[in-house]
Coordinates of C-alpha atoms in Angstrom, one line a residue:
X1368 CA 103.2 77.5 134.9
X1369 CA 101.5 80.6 133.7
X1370 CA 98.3 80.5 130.7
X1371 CA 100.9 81.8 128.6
X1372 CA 103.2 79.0 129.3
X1373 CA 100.7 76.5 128.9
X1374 CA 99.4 77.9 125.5
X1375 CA 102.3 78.2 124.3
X1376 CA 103.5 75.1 124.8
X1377 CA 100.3 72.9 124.0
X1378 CA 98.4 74.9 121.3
X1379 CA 101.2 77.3 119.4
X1380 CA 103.2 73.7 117.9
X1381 CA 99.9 73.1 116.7
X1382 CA 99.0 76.6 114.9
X1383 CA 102.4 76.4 113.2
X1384 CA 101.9 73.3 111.0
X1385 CA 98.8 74.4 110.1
X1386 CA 100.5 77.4 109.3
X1387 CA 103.3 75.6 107.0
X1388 CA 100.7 72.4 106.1
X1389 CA 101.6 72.1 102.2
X1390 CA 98.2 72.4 100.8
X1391 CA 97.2 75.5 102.8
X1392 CA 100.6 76.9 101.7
X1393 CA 100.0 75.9 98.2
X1394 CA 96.8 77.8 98.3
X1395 CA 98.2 80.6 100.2
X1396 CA 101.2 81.2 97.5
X1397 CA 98.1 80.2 94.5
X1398 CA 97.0 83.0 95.7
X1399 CA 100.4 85.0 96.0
X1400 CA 101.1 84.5 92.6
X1401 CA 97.8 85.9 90.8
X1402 CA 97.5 88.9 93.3
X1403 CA 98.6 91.0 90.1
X1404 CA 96.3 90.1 87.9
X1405 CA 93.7 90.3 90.5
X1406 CA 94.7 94.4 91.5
X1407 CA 95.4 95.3 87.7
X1408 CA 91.7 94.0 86.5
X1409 CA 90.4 95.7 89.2
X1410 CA 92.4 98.7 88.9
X1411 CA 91.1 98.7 85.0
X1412 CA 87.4 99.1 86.5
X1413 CA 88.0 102.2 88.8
X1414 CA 89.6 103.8 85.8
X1415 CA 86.5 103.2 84.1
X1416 CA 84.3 104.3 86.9
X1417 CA 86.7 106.8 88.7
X1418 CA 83.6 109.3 89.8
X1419 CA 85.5 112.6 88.2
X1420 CA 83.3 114.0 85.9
X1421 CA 86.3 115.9 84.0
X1422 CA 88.1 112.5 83.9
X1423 CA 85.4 111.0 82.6
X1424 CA 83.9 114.0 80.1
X1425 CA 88.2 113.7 78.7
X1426 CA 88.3 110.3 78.2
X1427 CA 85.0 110.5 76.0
X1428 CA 86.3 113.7 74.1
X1429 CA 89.2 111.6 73.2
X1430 CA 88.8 108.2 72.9
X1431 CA 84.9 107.9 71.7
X1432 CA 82.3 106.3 73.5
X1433 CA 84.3 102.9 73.2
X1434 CA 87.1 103.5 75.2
X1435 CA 85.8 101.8 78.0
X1436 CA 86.1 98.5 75.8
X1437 CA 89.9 98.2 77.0
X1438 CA 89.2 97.8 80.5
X1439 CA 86.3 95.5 80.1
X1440 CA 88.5 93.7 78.2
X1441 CA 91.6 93.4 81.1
X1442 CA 89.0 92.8 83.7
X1443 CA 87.8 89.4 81.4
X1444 CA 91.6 88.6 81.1
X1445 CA 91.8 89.0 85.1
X1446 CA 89.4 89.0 87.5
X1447 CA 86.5 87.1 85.8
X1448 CA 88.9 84.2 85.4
X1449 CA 90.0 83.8 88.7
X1450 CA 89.0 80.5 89.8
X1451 CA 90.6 79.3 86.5
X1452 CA 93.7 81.4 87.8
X1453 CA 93.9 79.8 91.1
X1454 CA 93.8 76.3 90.2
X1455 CA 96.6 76.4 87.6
X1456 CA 98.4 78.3 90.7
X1457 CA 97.6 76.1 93.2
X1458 CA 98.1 72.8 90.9
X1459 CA 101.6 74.4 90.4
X1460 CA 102.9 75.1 93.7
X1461 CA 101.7 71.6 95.2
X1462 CA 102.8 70.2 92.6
X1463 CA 106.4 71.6 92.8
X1464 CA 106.2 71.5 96.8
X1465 CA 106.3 67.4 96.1
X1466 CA 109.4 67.7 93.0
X1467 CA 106.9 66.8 90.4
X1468 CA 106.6 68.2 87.0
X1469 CA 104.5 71.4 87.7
X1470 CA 103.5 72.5 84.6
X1471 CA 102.1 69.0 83.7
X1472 CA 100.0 69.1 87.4
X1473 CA 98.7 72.3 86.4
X1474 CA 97.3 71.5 82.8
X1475 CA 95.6 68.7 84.7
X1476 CA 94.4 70.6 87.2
X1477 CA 92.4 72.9 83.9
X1478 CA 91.5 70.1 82.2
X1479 CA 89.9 68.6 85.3
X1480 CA 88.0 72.0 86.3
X1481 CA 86.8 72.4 82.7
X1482 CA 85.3 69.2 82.9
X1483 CA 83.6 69.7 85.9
X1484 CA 82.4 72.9 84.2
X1485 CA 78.7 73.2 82.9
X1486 CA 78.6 74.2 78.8
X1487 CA 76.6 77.0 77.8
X1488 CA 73.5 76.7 75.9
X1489 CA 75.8 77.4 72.6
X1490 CA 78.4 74.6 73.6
X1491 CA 80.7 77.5 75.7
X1492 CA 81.9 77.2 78.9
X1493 CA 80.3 78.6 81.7
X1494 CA 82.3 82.1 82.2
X1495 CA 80.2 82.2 85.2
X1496 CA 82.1 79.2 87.3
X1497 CA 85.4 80.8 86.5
X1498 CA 84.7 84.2 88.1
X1499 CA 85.2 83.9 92.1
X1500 CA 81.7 81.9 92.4
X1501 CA 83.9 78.7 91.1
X1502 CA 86.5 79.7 93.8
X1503 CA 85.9 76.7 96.0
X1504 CA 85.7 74.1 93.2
X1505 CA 88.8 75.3 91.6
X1506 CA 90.8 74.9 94.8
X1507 CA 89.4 71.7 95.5
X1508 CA 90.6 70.2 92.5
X1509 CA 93.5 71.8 92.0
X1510 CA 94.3 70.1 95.1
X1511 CA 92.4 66.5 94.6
X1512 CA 93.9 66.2 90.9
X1513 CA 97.6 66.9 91.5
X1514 CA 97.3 64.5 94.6
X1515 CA 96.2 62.1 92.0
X1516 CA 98.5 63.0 89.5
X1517 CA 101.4 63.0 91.7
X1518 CA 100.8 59.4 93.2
X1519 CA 100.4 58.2 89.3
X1520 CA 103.5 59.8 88.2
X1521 CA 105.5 58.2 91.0
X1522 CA 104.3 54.2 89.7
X1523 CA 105.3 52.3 86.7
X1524 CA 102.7 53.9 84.9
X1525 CA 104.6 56.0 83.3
X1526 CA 106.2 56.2 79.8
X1527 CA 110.0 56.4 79.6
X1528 CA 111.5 57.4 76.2
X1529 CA 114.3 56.3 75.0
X1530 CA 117.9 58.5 75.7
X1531 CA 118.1 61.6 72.8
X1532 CA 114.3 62.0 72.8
X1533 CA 113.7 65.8 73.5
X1534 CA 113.3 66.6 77.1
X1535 CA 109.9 68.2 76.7
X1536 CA 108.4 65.3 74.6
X1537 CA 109.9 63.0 77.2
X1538 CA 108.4 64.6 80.0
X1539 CA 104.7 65.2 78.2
X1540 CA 104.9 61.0 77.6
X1541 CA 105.6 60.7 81.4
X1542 CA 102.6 62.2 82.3
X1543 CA 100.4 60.5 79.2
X1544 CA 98.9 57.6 81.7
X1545 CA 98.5 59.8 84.6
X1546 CA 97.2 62.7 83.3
X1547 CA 94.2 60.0 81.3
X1548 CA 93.5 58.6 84.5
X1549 CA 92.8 62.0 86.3
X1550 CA 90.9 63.4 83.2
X1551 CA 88.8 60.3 83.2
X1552 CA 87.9 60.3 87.0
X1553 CA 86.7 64.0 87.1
X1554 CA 84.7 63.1 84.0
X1555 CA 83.1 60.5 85.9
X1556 CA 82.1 62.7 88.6
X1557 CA 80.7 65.3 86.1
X1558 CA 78.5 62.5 84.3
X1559 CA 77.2 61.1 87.9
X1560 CA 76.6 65.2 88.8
X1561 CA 74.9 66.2 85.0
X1562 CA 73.3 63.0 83.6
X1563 CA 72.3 60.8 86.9
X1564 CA 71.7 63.7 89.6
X1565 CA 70.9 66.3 87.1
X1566 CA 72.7 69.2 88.1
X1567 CA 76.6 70.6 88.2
X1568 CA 78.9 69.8 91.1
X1569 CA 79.7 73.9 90.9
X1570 CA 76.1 74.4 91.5
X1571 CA 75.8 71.9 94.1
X1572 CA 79.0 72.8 96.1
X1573 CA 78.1 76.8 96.2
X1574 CA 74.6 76.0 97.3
X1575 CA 75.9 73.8 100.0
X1576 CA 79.1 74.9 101.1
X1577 CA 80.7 78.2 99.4
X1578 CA 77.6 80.5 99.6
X1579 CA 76.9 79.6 103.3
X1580 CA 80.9 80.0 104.1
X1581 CA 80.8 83.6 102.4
X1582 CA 77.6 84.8 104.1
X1583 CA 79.2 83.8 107.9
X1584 CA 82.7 85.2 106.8
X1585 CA 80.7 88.7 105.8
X1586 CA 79.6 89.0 109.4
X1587 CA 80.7 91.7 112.0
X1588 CA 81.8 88.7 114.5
X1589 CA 83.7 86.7 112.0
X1590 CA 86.0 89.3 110.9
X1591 CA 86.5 90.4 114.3
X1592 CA 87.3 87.1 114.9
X1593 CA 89.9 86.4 112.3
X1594 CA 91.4 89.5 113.4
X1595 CA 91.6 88.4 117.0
X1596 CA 93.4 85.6 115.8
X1597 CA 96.0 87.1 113.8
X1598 CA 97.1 89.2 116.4
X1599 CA 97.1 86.4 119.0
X1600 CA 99.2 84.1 116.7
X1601 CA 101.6 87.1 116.1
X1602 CA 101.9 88.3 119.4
X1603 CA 103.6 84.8 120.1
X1604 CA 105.6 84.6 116.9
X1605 CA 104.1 82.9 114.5
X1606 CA 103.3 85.0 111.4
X1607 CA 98.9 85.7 111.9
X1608 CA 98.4 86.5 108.2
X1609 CA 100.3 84.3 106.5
X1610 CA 98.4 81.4 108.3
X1611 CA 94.9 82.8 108.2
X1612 CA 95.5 84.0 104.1
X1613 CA 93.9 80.7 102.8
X1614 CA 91.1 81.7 104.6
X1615 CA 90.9 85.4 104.2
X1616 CA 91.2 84.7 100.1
X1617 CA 88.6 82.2 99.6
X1618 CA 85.9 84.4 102.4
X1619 CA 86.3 88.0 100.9
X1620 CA 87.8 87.6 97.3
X1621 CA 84.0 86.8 95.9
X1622 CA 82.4 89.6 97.5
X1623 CA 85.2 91.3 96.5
X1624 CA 84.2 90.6 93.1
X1625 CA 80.4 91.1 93.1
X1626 CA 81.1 94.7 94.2
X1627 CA 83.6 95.2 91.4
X1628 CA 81.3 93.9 88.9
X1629 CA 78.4 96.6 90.1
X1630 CA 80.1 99.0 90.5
X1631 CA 81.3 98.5 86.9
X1632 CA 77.8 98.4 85.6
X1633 CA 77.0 102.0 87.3
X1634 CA 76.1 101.2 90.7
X1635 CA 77.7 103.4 93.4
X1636 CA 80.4 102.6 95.9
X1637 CA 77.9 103.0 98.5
X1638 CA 75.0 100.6 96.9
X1639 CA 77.1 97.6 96.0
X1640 CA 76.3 95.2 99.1
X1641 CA 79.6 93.5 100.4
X1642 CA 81.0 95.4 103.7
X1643 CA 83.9 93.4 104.5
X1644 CA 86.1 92.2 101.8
X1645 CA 90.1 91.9 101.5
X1646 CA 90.7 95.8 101.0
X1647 CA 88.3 96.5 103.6
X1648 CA 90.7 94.4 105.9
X1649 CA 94.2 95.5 104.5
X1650 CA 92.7 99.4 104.1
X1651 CA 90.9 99.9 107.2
X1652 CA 92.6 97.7 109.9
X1653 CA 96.1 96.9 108.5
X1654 CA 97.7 100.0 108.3
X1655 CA 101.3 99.3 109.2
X1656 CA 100.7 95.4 109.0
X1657 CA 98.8 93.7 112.2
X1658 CA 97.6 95.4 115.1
X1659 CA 97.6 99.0 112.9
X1660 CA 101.2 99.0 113.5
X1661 CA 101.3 102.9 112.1
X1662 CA 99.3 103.6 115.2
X1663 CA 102.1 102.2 117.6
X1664 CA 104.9 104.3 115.8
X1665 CA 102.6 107.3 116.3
X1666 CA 102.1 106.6 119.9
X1667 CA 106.0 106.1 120.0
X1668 CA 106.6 109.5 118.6
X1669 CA 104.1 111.2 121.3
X1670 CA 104.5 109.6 124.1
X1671 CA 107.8 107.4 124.6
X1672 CA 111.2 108.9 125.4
X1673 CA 113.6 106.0 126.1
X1674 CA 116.2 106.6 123.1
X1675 CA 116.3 103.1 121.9
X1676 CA 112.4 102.9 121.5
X1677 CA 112.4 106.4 119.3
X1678 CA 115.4 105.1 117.4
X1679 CA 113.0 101.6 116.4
X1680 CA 110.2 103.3 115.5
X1681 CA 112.5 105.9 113.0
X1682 CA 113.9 102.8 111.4
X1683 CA 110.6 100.9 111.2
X1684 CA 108.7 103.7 110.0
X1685 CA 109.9 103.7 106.0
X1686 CA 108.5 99.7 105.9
X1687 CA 105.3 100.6 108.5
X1688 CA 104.1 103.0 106.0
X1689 CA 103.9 100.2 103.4
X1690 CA 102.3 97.9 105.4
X1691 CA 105.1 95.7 106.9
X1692 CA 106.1 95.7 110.4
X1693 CA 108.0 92.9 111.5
X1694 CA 111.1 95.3 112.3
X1695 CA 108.2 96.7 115.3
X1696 CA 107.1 93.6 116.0
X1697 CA 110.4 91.5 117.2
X1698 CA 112.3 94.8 117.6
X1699 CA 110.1 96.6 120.1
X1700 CA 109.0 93.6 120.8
X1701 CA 105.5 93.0 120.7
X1702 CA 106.1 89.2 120.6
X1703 CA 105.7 87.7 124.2
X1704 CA 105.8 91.4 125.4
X1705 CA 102.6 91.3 128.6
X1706 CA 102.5 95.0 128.3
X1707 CA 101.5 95.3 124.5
X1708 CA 99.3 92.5 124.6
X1709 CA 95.7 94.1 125.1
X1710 CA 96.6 97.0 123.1
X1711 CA 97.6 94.6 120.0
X1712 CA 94.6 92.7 120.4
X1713 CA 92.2 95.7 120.6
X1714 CA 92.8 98.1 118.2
X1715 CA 92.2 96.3 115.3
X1716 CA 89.2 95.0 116.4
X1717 CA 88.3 99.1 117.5
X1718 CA 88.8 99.6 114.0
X1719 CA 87.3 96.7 112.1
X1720 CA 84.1 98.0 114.4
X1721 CA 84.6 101.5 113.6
X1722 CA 85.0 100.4 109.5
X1723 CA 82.1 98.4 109.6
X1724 CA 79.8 100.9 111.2
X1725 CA 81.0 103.6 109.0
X1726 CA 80.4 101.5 105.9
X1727 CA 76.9 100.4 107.1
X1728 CA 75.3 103.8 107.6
X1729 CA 76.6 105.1 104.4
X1730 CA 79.5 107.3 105.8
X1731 CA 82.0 105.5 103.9
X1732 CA 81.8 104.0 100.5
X1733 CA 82.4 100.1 100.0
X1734 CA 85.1 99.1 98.9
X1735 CA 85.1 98.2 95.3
X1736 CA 89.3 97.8 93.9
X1737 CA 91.7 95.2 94.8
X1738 CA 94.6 97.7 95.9
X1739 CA 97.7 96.4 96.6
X1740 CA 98.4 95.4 100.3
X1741 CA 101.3 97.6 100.6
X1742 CA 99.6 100.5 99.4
X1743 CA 100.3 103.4 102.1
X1744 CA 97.8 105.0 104.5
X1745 CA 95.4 107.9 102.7
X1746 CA 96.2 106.8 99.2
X1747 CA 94.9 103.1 99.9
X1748 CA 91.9 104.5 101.1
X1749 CA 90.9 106.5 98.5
X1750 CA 91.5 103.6 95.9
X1751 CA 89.8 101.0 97.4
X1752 CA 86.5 102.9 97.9
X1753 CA 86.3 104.0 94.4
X1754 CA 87.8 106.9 94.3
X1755 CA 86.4 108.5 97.8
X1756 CA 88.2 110.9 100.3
X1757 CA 85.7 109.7 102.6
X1758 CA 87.6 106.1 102.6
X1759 CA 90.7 108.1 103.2
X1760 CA 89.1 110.4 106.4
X1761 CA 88.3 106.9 107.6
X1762 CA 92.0 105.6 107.6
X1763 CA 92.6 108.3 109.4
X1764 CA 90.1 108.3 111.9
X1765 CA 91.3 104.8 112.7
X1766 CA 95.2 105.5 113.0
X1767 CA 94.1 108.4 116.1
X1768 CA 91.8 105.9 117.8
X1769 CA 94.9 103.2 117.5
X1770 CA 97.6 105.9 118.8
X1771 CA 94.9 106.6 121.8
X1772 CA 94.3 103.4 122.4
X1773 CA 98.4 102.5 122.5
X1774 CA 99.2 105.6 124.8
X1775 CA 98.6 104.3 128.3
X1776 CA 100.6 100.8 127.6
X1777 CA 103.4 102.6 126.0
X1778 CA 103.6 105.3 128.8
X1779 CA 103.9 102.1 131.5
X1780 CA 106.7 100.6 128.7
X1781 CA 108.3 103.6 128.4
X1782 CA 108.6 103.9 131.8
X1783 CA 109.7 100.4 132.4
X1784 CA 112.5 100.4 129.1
X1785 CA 113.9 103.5 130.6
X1786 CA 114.5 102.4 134.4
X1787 CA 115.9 99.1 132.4
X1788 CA 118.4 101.5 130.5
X1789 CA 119.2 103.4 133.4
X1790 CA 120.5 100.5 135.9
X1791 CA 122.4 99.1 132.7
X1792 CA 124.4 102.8 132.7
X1793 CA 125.0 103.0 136.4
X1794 CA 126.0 99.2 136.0
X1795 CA 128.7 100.2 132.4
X1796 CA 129.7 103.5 135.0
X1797 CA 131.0 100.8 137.8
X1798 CA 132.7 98.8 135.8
X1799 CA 134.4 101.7 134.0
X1800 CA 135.4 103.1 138.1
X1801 CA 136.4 99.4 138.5
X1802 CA 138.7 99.6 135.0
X1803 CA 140.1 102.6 136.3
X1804 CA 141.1 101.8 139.8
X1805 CA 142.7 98.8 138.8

């Protein structure tokens, strides 16, 4: 039995239910869900920052000094309420993954973060915690409440109305004893964490846990080893990204953040401090979905010649340009497929590497806007770095390394596809000669 067999076999059964466990999908589609409000409040920033000086000298002319106001504005409605976002999200898809009442699991899953949220000086709440620094907590207890909440709901605990009551009231008494119980264990935790310990569970989680987490993710080794993973799972199937989102969301979203929030304030692109964030991986590495799949249809185009090859790439090419590429992946294939193997493994960590290095000496701008992942090549770049060509050179620069690196496997597939298509036309003649003579 080869490695392949073996890993296959013993390890891959194991990779896809972590892939479909329900919390991580939960989180995964949390995250889904509020990936619009997340690109339009960051998208409100670079319009406030794009580095155009006529752009910027217009806006004034018409709109006063004050017309920055709206976007600071949508960015407070968005982005600096995303762990608040992601645990009504989160709450909600659990909660409906296990047929109960999802809008009740996800006020619960508010109330219980608000709780565990430190008060201002002036009796507000923190806006602090509900930016991406709370990210952790909030999916914690999004998670942890509507556990609780569900288990309650499912006992005799809860209050049945009569027939003709309302459906709504009926379903808000259902939840009455439930939801108390939840509320009242998380403000038990708070009062152990505020008025025994003497400081927040948010405070004492990022200390421990989320800062640490973030500072490892934002290393050149980590990413390069999430992206080594996603490739391997994909290259046998199972669907990389989608498994490894969870992670990739709660790493890179915060850093994502603390650049947005710089830049914002008038610090440049270059100066903000996170390298590797989620653009910086869908941008610089994930042109054409996993393994730079835009760089495979290029190599196609130069260097392949068996017709059915060419034909895949013309017909994958409209939905590789925004990012997607499972018609290259099971079509070529590249699933189980010996011959692509090292080239899918090694091109997107060439270009995470080449990314990172450009970023770090100053070539390239950070990134600083959520775009969204299907943005095309060129365009993405330029986005994402605030309004920078330089981002777009680099996208660029990364599809010709990709092509080059693709060439000499493609050349030995090409090679192989057409001798296979060959002996199936001698084989189609013969039986037509057959046909005849008969």
């Amino acid at each position: 039995m080869s490695t392949f067999q073996k890993f296959e076999e013993k390890v891959l059964p194991i990779a896809g239910r972590f892939g479909s466990q329900r919390h991580l999908v939960a989180i995964r589609d949390g995250f889904a869900a509020i990936l619009p409000l997340i690109i339009i409040g960051s998208l409100a920033v670079l319009i406030n920052n794009l580095p155009i000086e006529f752009f910027q000298n217009f806006m004034l002319d018409v709109f006063g000094e004050k017309w920055k106001n709206l976007g600071g504005y949508i960015w407070n409605g968005t982005f600096a309420i995303i762990s608040l976002l992601i645990c009504i999200s989160v709450s909600y898809n659990l909660a409906r993954s296990y047929n109960v009442d999802p809008l009740a699991a996800a006020l619960v899953g508010v109330g219980s973060l608000i709780i565990l949220t430190p008060m201002t000086a002036d009796g507000g709440i923190s806006v602090q915690w509900m930016s991406a620094q709370g990210l952790f907590v909030a999916m914690v207890v999004s998670i942890v409440s509507t556990e609780i909440f569900r288990k309650l709901a499912k006992t005799k605990l809860t209050i049945k109305m009569p027939a003709g009551v309302p459906e709504a009231v009926a379903r808000s008494f259902a939840s009455l004893i439930p939801a108390m119980i939840v509320l009242f264990i998380f403000g038990v935790i708070q009062l152990i964490f505020m008025d025994v310990i003497g400081t927040s569970l948010q405070d004492t989680i990022y200390k421990a846990i989320q800062a640490p987490f973030q500072n490892i993710a934002g290393t050149l080794p980590a990413i390069l080893g999430i992206e080594f993973t996603k490739s391997f799972l994909w290259f046998f199937g199972l669907h990389g990204s989608n498994i490894l989102e969870p992670i990739i969301e709660a790493a890179y979203l915060p850093g994502l953040q603390e650049n947005i929030e710089l830049f914002s304030q008038g610090v440049s692109a270059k100066d903000v401090p996170h390298i590797i964030t989620k653009p910086f991986i869908d941008v610089f590495v994930a042109m054409g979905g996993t393994g730079t799949g835009l760089s495979l249809l290029i190599a196609i185009f130069i260097i392949m010649k068996a017709k059915n090859a060419r034909s895949l790439g013309k017909m994958s090419a409209p939905a590789a340009l925004f990012n997607i590429n499972e018609p290259i992946i099971f079509g070529l294939p590249i699933v189980l497929n010996p011959i692509l193997f090292i080239p899918f493994i090694l091109v997107p960590l060439v270009n995470v590497s080449i990314a990172y290095f450009a970023t770090s000496v100053g070539l390239v701008p950070k990134t600083v806007v959520m775009v969204p992942w299907t943005t095309p090549p060129i365009i993405g770049g330029y986005l994402a770095t605030g309004g920078s060509f330089a981002g777009s050179f680099l996208q660029i620069v990364n599809l010709a390394v990709g092509a080059l690196l693709y060439l000499p496997f493609l050349k030995v597939l090409d090679k192989q596809m057409r001798k296979v298509a060959s002996a199936s036309e001698k084989q189609k003649d013969s039986v037509q000669q057959q046909d005849i003579q008969m």
